[in-house]
Structures are given as structure tokens and as C-alpha cells.
PDB file of C-alpha atoms in Angstrom:
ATOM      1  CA  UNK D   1      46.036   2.562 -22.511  1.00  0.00           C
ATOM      2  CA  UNK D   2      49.043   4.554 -22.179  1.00  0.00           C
ATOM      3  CA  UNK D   3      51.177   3.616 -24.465  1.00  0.00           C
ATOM      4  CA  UNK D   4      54.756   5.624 -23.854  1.00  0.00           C
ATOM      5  CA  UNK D   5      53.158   8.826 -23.974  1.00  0.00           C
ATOM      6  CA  UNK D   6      51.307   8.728 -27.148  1.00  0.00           C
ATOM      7  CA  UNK D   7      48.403  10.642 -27.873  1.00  0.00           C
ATOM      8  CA  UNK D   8      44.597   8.357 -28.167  1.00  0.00           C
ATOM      9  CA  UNK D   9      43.917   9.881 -31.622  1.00  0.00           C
ATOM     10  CA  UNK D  10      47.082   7.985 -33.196  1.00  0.00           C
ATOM     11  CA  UNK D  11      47.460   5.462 -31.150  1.00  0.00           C
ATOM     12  CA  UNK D  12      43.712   3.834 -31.818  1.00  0.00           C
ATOM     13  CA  UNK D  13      42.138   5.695 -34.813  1.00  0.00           C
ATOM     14  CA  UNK D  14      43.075   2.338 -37.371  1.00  0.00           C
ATOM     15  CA  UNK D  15      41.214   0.119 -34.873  1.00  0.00           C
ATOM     16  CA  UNK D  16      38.946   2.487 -33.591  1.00  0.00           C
ATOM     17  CA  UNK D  17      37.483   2.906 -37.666  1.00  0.00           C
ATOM     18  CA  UNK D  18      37.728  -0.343 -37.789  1.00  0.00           C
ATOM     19  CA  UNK D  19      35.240  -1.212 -34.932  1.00  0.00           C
ATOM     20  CA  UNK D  20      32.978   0.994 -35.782  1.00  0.00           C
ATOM     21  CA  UNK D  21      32.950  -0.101 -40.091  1.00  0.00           C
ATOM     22  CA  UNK D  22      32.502  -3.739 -38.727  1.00  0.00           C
ATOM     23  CA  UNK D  23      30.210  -3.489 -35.639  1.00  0.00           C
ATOM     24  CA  UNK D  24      32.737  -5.386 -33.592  1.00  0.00           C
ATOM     25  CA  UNK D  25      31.177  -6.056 -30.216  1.00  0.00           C
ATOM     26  CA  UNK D  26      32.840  -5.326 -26.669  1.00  0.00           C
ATOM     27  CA  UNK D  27      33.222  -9.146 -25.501  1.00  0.00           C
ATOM     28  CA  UNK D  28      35.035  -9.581 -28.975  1.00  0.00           C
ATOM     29  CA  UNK D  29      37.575  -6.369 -28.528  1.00  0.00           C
ATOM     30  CA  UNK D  30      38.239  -8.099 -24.818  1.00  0.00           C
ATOM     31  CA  UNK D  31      38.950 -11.208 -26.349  1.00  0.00           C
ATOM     32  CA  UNK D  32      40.814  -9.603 -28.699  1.00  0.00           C
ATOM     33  CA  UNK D  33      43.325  -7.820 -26.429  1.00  0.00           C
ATOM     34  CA  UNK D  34      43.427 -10.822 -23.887  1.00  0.00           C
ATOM     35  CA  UNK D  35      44.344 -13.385 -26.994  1.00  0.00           C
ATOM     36  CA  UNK D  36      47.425 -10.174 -27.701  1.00  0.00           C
ATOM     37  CA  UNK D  37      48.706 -11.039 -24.263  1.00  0.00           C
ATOM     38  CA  UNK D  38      48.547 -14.514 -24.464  1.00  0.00           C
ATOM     39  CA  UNK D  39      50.828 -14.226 -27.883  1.00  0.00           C
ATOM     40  CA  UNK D  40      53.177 -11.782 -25.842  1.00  0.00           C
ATOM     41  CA  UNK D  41      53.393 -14.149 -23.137  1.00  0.00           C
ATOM     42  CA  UNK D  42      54.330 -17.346 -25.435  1.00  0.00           C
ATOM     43  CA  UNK D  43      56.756 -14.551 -27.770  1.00  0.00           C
ATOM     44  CA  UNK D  44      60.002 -16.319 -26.362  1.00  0.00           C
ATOM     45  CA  UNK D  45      60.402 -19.984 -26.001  1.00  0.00           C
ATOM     46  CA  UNK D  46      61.816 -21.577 -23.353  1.00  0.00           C
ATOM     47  CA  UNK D  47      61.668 -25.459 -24.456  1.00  0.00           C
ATOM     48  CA  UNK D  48      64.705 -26.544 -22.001  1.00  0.00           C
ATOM     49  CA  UNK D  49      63.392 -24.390 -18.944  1.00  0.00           C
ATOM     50  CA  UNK D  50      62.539 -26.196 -15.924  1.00  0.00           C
ATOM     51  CA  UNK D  51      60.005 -23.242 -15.461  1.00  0.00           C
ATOM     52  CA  UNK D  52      56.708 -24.021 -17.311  1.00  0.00           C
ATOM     53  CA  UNK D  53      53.616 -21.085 -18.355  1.00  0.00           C
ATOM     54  CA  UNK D  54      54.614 -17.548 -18.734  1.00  0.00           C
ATOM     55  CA  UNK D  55      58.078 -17.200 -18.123  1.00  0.00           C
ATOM     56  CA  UNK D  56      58.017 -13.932 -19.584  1.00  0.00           C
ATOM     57  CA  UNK D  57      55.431 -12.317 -17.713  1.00  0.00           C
ATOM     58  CA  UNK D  58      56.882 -13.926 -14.386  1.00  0.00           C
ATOM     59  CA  UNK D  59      60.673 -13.332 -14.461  1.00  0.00           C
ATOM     60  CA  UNK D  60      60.827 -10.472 -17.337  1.00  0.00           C
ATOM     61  CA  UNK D  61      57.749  -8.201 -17.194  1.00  0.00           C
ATOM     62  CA  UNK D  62      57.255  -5.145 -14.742  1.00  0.00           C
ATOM     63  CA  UNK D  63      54.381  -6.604 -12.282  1.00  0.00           C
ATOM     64  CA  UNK D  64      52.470  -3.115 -12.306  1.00  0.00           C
ATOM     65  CA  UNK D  65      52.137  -3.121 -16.050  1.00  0.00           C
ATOM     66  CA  UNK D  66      51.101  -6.304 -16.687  1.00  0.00           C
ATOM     67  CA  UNK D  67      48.252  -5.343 -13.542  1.00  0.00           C
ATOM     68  CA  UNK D  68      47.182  -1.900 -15.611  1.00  0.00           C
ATOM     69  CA  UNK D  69      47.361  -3.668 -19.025  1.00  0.00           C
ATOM     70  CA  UNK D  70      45.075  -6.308 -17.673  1.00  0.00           C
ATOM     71  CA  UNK D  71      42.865  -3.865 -15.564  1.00  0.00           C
ATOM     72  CA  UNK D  72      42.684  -1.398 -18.533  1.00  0.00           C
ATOM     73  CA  UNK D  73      40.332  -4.227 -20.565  1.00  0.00           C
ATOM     74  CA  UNK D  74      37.222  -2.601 -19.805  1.00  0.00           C
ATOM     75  CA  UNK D  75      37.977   0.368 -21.088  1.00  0.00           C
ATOM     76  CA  UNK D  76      39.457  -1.087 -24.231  1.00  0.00           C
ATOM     77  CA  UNK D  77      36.370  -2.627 -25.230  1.00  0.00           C
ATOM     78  CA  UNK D  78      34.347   0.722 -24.787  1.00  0.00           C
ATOM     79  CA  UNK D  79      36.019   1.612 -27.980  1.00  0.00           C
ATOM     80  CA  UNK D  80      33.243   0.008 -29.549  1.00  0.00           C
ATOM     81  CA  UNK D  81      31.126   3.017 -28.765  1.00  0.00           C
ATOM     82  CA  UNK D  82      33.267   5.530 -26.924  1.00  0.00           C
ATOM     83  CA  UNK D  83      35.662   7.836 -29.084  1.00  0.00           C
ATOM     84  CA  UNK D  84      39.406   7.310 -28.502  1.00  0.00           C
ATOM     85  CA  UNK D  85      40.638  11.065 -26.891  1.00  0.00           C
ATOM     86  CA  UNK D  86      36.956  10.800 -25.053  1.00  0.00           C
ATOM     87  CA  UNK D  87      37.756   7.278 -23.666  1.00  0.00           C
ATOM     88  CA  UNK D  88      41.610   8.131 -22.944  1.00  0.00           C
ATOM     89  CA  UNK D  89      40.359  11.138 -20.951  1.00  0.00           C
ATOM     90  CA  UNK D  90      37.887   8.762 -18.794  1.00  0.00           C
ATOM     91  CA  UNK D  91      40.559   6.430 -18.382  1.00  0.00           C
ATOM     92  CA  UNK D  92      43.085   9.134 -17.125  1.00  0.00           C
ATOM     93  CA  UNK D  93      40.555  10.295 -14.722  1.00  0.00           C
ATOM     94  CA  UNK D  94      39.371   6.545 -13.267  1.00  0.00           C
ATOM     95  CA  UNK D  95      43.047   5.794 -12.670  1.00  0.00           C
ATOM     96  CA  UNK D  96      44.252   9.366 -10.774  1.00  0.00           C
ATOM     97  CA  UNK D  97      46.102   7.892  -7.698  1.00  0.00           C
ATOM     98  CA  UNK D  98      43.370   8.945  -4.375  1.00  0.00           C
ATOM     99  CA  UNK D  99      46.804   9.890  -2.592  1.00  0.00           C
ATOM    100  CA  UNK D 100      47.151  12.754  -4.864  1.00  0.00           C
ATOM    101  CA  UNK D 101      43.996  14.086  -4.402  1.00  0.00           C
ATOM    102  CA  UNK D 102      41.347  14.954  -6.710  1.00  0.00           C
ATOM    103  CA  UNK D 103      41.865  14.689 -10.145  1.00  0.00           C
ATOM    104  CA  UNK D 104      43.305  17.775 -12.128  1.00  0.00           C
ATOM    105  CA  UNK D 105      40.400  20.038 -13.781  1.00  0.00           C
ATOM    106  CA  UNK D 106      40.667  22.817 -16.757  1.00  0.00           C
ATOM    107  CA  UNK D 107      42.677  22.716 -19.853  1.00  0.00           C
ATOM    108  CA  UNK D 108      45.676  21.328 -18.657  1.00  0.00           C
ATOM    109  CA  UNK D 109      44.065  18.040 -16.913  1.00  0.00           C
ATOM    110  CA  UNK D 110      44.981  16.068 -19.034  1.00  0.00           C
ATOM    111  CA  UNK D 111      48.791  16.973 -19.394  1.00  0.00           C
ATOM    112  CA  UNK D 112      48.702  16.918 -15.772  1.00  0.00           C
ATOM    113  CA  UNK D 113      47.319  12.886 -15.276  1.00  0.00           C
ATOM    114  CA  UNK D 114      49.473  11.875 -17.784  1.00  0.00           C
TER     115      UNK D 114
END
């Protein structure tokens, strides 16, 4: 869900309208983002490679992103009835490290968790 630092609002309003305008269902927005990562893993062939699957992913992709992209599927399909900034701020709060305490409160929270 955290996409380089960009705010919820832009980052999901296209898909967000369009969820709600076509009643898309939660199993279909999972299987939507899990059929993005299968395309991302296939993006760059490797037809003479003695390695086979998702080279990508294996040898080229940060482990811990690849584990918060996958883990943050639940949340993704909640946009099916859960406002972007609303569900960003849920996710941000779910995912505060324990180590670092309790997660910030007040009107800077959310800069904070980010």
C-alpha cells in the first residue's frame, strides 16, 4: 500500500470509483492484484536460464517487499467498501513495528507511521 510515499487519495481514487461504479467484489480485487504480480514476475524473460519460475522475484526483488506487497492483499480488497485515506490509515496502524511501541496518536499520526 505504500507506494513511494504517495498519498491514498491519488494513488487509488481511479480504481477505488471504479469498484464502487461496478460492484467489484473482494475475492475479485485479490485476484486482481495477485494476477499483477504474477505479470511482474514473468516481466523479463529468461528463455536460456538454467533457473526456472520467478527469477525476478528470487535474484532481483527486495525479499521484504515482495512479503508486505503480498501481506498487504487483505487490505487491498477492502477497497471494495472501505475509503482509500480511511483504509491507508488502518493499514498504517496494523503494520506499526511492536518494537516501537504504540502506534502514534493526534494529527500528526499519520506523518509519523509513514
Amino acid at each position: 500500500l505504500v507506494q513511494a510515499g504517495a498519498p491514498p487519495g491519488p494513488l487509488f481514487s481511479s480504481f477505488y470509483k471504479l469498484i464502487q461504479t461496478e460492484h467489484i467484489p473482494p475475492c475479485d480485487i485479490a485476484f486482481y492484484f495477485l494476477h499483477w504480480l504474477t505479470d511482474l514476475a514473468g516481466a523479463v524473460p529468461v528463455p536460456l536460464s538454467t533457473y526456472s519460475g520467478s527469477e525476478k522475484f528470487v535474484l532481483r526483488f527486495p525479499q521484504a517487499v515482495l512479503s508486505s506487497f503480498v501481506a498487504s492483499f487483505p487490505y487491498l480488497q477492502r477497497l471494495s467498501h472501505t475509503p482509500p485515506v480511511a483504509l491507508f490509515e488502518d493499514f498504517l496502524s496494523h503494520w506499526w513495528p511492536p518494537p516501537l511501541g504504540p502506534p502514534p496518536e493526534g494529527t500528526e499520526a499519520i506523518a509519523l507511521m509513514r
